XYZ file of C-alpha atoms in Angstrom:
444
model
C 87.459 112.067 93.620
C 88.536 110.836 90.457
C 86.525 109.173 87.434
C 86.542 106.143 88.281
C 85.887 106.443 92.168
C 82.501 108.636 91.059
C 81.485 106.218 88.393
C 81.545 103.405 91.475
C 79.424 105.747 93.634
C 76.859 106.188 91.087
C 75.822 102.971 90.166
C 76.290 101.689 94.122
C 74.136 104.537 94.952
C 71.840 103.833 92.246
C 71.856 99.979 92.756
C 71.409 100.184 96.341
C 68.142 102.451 95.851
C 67.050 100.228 93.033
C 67.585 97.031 94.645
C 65.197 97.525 97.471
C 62.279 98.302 95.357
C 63.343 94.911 92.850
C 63.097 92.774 95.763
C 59.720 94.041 96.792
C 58.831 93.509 93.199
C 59.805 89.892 93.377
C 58.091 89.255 96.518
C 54.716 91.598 96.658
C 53.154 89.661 93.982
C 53.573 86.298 95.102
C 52.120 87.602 98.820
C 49.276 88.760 96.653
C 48.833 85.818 94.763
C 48.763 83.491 98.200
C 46.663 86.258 100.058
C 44.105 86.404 97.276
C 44.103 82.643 96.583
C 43.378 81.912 100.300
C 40.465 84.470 100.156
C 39.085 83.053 97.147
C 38.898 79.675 98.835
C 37.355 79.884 102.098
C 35.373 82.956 100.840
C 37.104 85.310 103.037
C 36.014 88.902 102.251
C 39.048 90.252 104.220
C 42.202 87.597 102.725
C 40.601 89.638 98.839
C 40.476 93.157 100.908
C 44.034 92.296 101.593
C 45.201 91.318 98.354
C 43.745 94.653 96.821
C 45.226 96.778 98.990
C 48.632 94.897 98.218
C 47.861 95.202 94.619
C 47.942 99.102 94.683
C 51.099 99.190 96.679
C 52.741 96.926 94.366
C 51.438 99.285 91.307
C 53.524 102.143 92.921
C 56.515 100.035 93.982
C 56.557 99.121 89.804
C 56.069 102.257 88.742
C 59.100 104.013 90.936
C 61.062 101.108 90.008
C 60.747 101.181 86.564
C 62.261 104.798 86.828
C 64.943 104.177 88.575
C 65.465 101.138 86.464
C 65.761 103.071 83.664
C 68.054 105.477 85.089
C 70.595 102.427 85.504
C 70.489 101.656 82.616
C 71.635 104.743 81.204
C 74.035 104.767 83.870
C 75.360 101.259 82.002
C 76.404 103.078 78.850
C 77.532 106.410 80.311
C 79.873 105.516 83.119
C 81.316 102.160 81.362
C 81.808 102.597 78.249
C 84.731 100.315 78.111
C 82.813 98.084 80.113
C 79.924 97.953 77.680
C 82.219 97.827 74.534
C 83.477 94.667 75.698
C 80.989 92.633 77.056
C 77.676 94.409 75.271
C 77.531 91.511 73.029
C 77.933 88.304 75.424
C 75.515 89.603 78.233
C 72.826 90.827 75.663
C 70.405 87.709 76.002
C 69.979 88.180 79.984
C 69.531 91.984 79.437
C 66.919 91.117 76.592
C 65.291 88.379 78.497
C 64.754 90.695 81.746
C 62.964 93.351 78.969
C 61.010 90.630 77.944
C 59.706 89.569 81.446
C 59.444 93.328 82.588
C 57.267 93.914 79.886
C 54.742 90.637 80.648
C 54.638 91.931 83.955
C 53.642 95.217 82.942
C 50.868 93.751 80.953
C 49.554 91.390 83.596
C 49.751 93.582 86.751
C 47.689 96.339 84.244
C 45.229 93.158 83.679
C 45.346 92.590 87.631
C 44.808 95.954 88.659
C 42.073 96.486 86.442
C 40.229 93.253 86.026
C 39.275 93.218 90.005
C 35.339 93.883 89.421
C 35.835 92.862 85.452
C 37.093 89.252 85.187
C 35.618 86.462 87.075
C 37.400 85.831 90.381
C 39.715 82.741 88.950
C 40.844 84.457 85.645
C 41.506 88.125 87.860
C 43.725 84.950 90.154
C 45.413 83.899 87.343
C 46.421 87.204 86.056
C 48.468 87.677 88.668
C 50.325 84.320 88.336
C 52.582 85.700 85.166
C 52.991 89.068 87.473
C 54.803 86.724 90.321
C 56.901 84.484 87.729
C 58.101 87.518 85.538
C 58.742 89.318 88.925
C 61.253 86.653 89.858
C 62.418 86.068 86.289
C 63.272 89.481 85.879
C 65.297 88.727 89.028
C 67.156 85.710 87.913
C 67.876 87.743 84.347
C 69.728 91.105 85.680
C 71.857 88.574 88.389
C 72.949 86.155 85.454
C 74.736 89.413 84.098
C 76.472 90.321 87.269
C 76.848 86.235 87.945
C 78.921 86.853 84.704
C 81.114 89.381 86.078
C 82.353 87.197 88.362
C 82.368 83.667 86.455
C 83.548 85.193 82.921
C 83.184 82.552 79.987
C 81.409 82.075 76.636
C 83.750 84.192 74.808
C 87.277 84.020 73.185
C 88.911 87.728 72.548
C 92.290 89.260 71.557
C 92.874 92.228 73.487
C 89.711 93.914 73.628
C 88.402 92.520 70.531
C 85.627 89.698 70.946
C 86.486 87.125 68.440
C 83.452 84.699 69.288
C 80.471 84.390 71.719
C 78.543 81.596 73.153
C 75.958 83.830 74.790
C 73.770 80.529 76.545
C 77.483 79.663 77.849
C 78.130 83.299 79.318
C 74.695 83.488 81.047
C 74.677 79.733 82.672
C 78.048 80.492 83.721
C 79.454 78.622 87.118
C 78.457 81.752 88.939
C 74.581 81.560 87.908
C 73.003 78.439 89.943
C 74.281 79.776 93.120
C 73.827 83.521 92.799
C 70.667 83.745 91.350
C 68.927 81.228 93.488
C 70.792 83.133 96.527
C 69.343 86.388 95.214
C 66.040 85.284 94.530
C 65.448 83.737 98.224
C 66.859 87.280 99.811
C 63.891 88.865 97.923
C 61.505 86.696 99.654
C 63.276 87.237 102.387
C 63.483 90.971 102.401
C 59.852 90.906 101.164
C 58.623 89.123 104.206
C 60.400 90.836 106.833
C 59.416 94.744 105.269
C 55.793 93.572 105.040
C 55.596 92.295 108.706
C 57.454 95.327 109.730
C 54.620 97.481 108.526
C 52.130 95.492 109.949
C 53.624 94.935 113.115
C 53.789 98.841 113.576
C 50.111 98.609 112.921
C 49.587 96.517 115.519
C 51.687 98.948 117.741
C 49.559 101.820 116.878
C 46.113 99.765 117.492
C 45.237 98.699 113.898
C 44.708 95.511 114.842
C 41.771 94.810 112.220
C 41.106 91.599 110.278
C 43.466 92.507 107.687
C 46.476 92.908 109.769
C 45.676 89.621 111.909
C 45.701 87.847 108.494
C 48.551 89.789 106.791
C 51.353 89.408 109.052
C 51.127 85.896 109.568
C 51.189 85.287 105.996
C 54.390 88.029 105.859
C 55.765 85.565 108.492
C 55.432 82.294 106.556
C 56.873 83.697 103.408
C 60.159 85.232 105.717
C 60.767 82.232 107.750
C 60.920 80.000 105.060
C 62.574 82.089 102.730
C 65.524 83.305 106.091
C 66.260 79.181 105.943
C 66.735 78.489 102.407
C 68.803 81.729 102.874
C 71.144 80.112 105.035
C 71.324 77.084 102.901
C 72.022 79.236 99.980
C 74.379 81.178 101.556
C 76.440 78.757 102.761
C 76.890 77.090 98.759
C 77.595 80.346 97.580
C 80.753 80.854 100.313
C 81.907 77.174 99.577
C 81.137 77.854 95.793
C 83.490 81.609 96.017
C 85.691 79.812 98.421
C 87.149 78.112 95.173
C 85.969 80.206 92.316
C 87.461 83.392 93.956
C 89.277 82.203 96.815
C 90.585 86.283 97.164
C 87.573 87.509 97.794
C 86.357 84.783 100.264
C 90.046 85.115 101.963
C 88.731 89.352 102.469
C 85.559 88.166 103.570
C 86.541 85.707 105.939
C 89.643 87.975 107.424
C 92.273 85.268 106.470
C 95.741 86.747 105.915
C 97.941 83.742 105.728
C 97.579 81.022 104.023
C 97.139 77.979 106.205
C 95.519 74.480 107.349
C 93.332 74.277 110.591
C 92.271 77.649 109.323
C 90.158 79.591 111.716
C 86.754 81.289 111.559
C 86.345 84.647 112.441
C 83.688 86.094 113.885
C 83.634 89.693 114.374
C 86.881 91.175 113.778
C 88.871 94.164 112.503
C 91.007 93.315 109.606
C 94.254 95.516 109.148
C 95.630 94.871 106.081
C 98.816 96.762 106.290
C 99.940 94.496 109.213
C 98.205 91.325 107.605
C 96.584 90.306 110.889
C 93.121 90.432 112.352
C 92.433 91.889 115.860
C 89.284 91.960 118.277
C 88.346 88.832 116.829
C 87.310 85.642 118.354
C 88.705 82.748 116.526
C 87.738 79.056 116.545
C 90.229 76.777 115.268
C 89.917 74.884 112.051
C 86.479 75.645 111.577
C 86.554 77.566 108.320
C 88.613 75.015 106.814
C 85.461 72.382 108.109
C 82.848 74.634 106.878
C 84.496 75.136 103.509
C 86.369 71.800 103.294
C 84.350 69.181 105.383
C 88.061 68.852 106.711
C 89.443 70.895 109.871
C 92.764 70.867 108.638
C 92.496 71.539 104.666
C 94.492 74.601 103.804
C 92.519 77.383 102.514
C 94.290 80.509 100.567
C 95.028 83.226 102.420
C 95.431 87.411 101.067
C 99.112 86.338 100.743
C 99.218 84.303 98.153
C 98.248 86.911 95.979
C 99.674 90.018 94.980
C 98.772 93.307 96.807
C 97.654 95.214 94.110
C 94.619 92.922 93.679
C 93.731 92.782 97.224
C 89.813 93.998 97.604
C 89.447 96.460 100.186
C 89.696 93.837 103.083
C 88.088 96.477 105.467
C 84.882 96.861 104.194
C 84.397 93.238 103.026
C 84.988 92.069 106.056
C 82.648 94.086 107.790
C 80.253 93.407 105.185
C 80.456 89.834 105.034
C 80.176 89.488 109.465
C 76.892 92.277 109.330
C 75.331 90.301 106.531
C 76.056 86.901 108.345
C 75.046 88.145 111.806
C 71.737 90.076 110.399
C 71.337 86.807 108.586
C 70.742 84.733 111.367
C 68.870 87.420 114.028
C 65.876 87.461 111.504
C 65.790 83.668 111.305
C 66.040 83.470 115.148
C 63.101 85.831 115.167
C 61.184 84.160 112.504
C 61.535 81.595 113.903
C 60.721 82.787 118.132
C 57.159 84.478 116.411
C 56.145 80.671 114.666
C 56.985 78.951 118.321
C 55.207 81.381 120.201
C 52.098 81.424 117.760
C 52.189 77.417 117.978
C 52.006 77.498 121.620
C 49.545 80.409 121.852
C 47.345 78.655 118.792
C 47.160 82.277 117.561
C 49.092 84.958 116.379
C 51.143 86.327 119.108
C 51.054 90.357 119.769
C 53.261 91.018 122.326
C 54.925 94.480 122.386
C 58.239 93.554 122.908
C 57.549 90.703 119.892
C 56.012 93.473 117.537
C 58.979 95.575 118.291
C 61.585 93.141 117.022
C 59.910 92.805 114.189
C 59.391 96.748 113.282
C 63.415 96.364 113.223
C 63.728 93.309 111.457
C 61.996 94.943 108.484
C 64.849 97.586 107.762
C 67.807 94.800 109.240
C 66.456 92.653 106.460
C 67.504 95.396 103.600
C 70.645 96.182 105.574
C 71.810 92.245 105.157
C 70.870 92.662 101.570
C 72.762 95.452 100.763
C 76.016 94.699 102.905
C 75.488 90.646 100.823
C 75.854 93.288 97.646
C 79.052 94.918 99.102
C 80.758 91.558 99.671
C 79.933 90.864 96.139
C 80.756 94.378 94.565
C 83.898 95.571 96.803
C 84.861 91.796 97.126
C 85.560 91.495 93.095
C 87.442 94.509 93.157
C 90.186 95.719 91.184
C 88.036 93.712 88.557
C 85.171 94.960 86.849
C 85.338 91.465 85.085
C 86.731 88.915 87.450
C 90.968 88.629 85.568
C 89.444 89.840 82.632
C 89.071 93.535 82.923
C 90.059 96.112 85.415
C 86.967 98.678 86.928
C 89.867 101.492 86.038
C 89.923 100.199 82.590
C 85.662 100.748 82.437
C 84.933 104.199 83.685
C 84.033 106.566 81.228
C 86.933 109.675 81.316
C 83.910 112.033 80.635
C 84.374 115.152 83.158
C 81.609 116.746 85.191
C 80.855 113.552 87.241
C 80.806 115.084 90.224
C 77.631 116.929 89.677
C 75.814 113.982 88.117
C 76.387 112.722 91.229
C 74.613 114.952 92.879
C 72.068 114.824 90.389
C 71.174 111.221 90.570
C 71.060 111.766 94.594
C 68.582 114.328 94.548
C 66.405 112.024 92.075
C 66.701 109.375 94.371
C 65.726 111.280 97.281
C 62.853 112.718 95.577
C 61.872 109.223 94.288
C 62.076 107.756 97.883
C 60.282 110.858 99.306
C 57.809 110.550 96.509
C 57.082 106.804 96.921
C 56.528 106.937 100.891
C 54.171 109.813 100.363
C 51.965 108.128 98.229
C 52.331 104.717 99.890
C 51.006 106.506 103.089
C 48.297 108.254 101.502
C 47.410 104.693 100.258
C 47.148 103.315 103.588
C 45.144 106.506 105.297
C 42.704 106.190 102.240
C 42.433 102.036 102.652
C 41.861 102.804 106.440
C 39.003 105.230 105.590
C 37.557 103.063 103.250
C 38.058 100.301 105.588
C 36.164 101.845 108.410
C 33.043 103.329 106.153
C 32.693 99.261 105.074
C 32.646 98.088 108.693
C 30.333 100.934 110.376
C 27.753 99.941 107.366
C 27.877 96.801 108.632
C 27.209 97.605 111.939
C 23.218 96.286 112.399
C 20.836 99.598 113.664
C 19.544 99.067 117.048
């Protein structure tokens, strides 16, 4: 593989292992902050028991992440140097921002973790309100960067010379308000879905105690919600690409030529070298309603650009239907667990139920990742959307190959690492768990 086909699998390697723990670390601390809230006001023993236990699982999500944070960005400046030359000085104030709000979560979750039997039960609360807002912040920070790689502005350059820089310009750039808020529901999203999937193993394997019966509701409120504004969020961001980079929304929707009455696609096998789809069903004019509010607008097609900055159609494609069709199972799920608990008045716990969502947990991080792919592959031959070339970034440094391998065997060992010790957590909280409950069992 050459340089610049190695530099790509790095960071997508690294970003798609880094990614899943930054979601978690959006949405763990605002399940804590509801779980431990609810405890503290109807003087539940069990909703704080929860929140603890959430607290210390959070504490090890953080600390993994902020290693293989770190790693990225060394990655930055290694593999793209070009890429950093360039823009280092118009995407500074995100990059400086998301320091800022990493660090105030550090501080707060340290206050958090510590302050449980120190600081009176409303300030230990409120500690962990600047954990959940710096959590998402952090979020919205590192996406106004990438949000800039697609929406380039707030700069004038000759060449490769920067002449002038509004930086507030470059980070509330057109792409911002739609892919941040996108990104920042997904979290909750993924959040929700991973936690219930845990629990609902749990209840698989007969741990039905008072903290799962209270947990994976509350994991259900926070993915149901978050799977709907989802959709709504989704859907501005495709009308929003649809004219900001009609290309890539052409590769994601399968569209060859360009045309009015334009169809949707669903499923699908794009082949580019013919310019036609095939296995797909089509419905008439409905991606030129969706996008247009019109059946018969015209939308842009892969022809009317050139070939050489075609995406790879393939895999965008793909991306875009697994992402959309994921998308939608989870909120039909969410959404079959809230009927059936309203019409039980209860929690429901049926196997087949519990099952569903055991898979949703992991579908949840697959329609996060493949929503990254449509992004990444999608802006592709760009780097910077008409701006800069991903050829023109890589570093020509030789030897990538077994940095490669490097960075996979750190990953693996971080992964390894961080489901050892988040089982160990769970066997010790059961222990604990059970010692509490068989004191409390009165002597005959």
């Amino acid at each position: 593989m050459d340089n610049v086909t190695l530099s790509r699998a790095i960071m997508g390697t690294s970003l798609g292992f880094h990614i899943i723990l930054a979601v978690l670390g959006v949405g763990m601390p605002l399940l804590m902050l509801a779980a431990e809230g609810i405890g503290l006001w109807r003087h539940d023993a069990a909703w704080l028991a929860l929140a603890r236990r959430w607290g210390k699982a959070f504490a090890l999500i953080f600390a993994i992440g902020a290693v293989s944070g770190t790693a990225l960005a060394f990655e930055l400046g290694l593999l793209w140097p070009g890429f950093m030359a360039f823009s280092g000085s118009i995407i500074g104030l995100p990059f400086s921002a998301e320091g800022f709000a990493f660090f105030i979560e550090a501080i707060f979750l340290g206050l958090y973790l510590y302050g449980w039997d120190r600081l009176s039960p409303r300030a230990h609360w409120l500690c962990g309100v600047p954990v959940a807002i710096s959590g998402a912040a952090s979020s919205l920070f590192v996406v106004m960067t990438n949000a800039w790689m697609n929406s380039p502005t707030g700069f004038v350059a000759a060449g490769n010379r920067i002449l002038r820089v509004d930086i507030l310009a470059a980070a509330f750039n057109r792409s911002t308000p739609t892919e941040d808020i996108h990104m920042l529901v997904s979290a909750y999203l993924v959040t929700g879905f991973a936690v219930a999937a845990v629990y609902a193993a749990g209840f698989l394997r007969g741990h039905g105690d008072a903290l799962h019966r209270r947990a994976l509701p509350l994991a259900m409120v926070m993915a149901v919600v978050a799977a709907g504004l989802a959709g709504i969020t989704g859907d501005t961001s495709a009308r929003f690409v649809a004219d900001d980079q009609p290309i890539k929304f052409a590769a994601q929707e399968g569209l060859f030529p360009t045309t009015s009455r334009a169809p949707l696609h669903i499923f699908g096998l794009p082949l580019p070298d013919q310019s036609r789809m095939v296995l797909a069903i089509e419905i008439p004019g409905l991606l030129s309603f969706l996008t247009k509010g019109n059946p018969n607008a015209t939308i842009q097609g892969l022809d009317a650009f050139p070939r050489d900055v075609w995406p790879n159609v393939v895999i965008v494609h793909l991306s875009f239907q697994l992402m959309v069709g994921l998308g939608i199972a989870l909120g039909l799920c969410g959404l079959l667990y809230w009927l059936l608990a309203w019409r039980r008045r209860g929690p429901p716990t049926d196997r087949w139920l519990l099952l569903a969502l055991v898979a949703a947990g992991p579908a949840s991080v697959v329609a996060m990742e493949t929503g990254w792919f449509v992004t990444e592959f999608g802006r592709q031959p760009w780097i910077i959307y008409g701006v800069m070339r991903t050829s023109a970034a890589a570093t020509s440094t030789p030897a990538l190959g077994p940095t490669f391998a490097i960075f996979l065997v750190l990953y693996v060992a971080l992964g390894l690492t961080l489901t050892r010790l988040l089982l160990l957590l769970a066997q010790r909280e059961r222990r604990r768990a059970a010692i509490i409950q068989a004191r409390e069992i009165p002597r005959p």
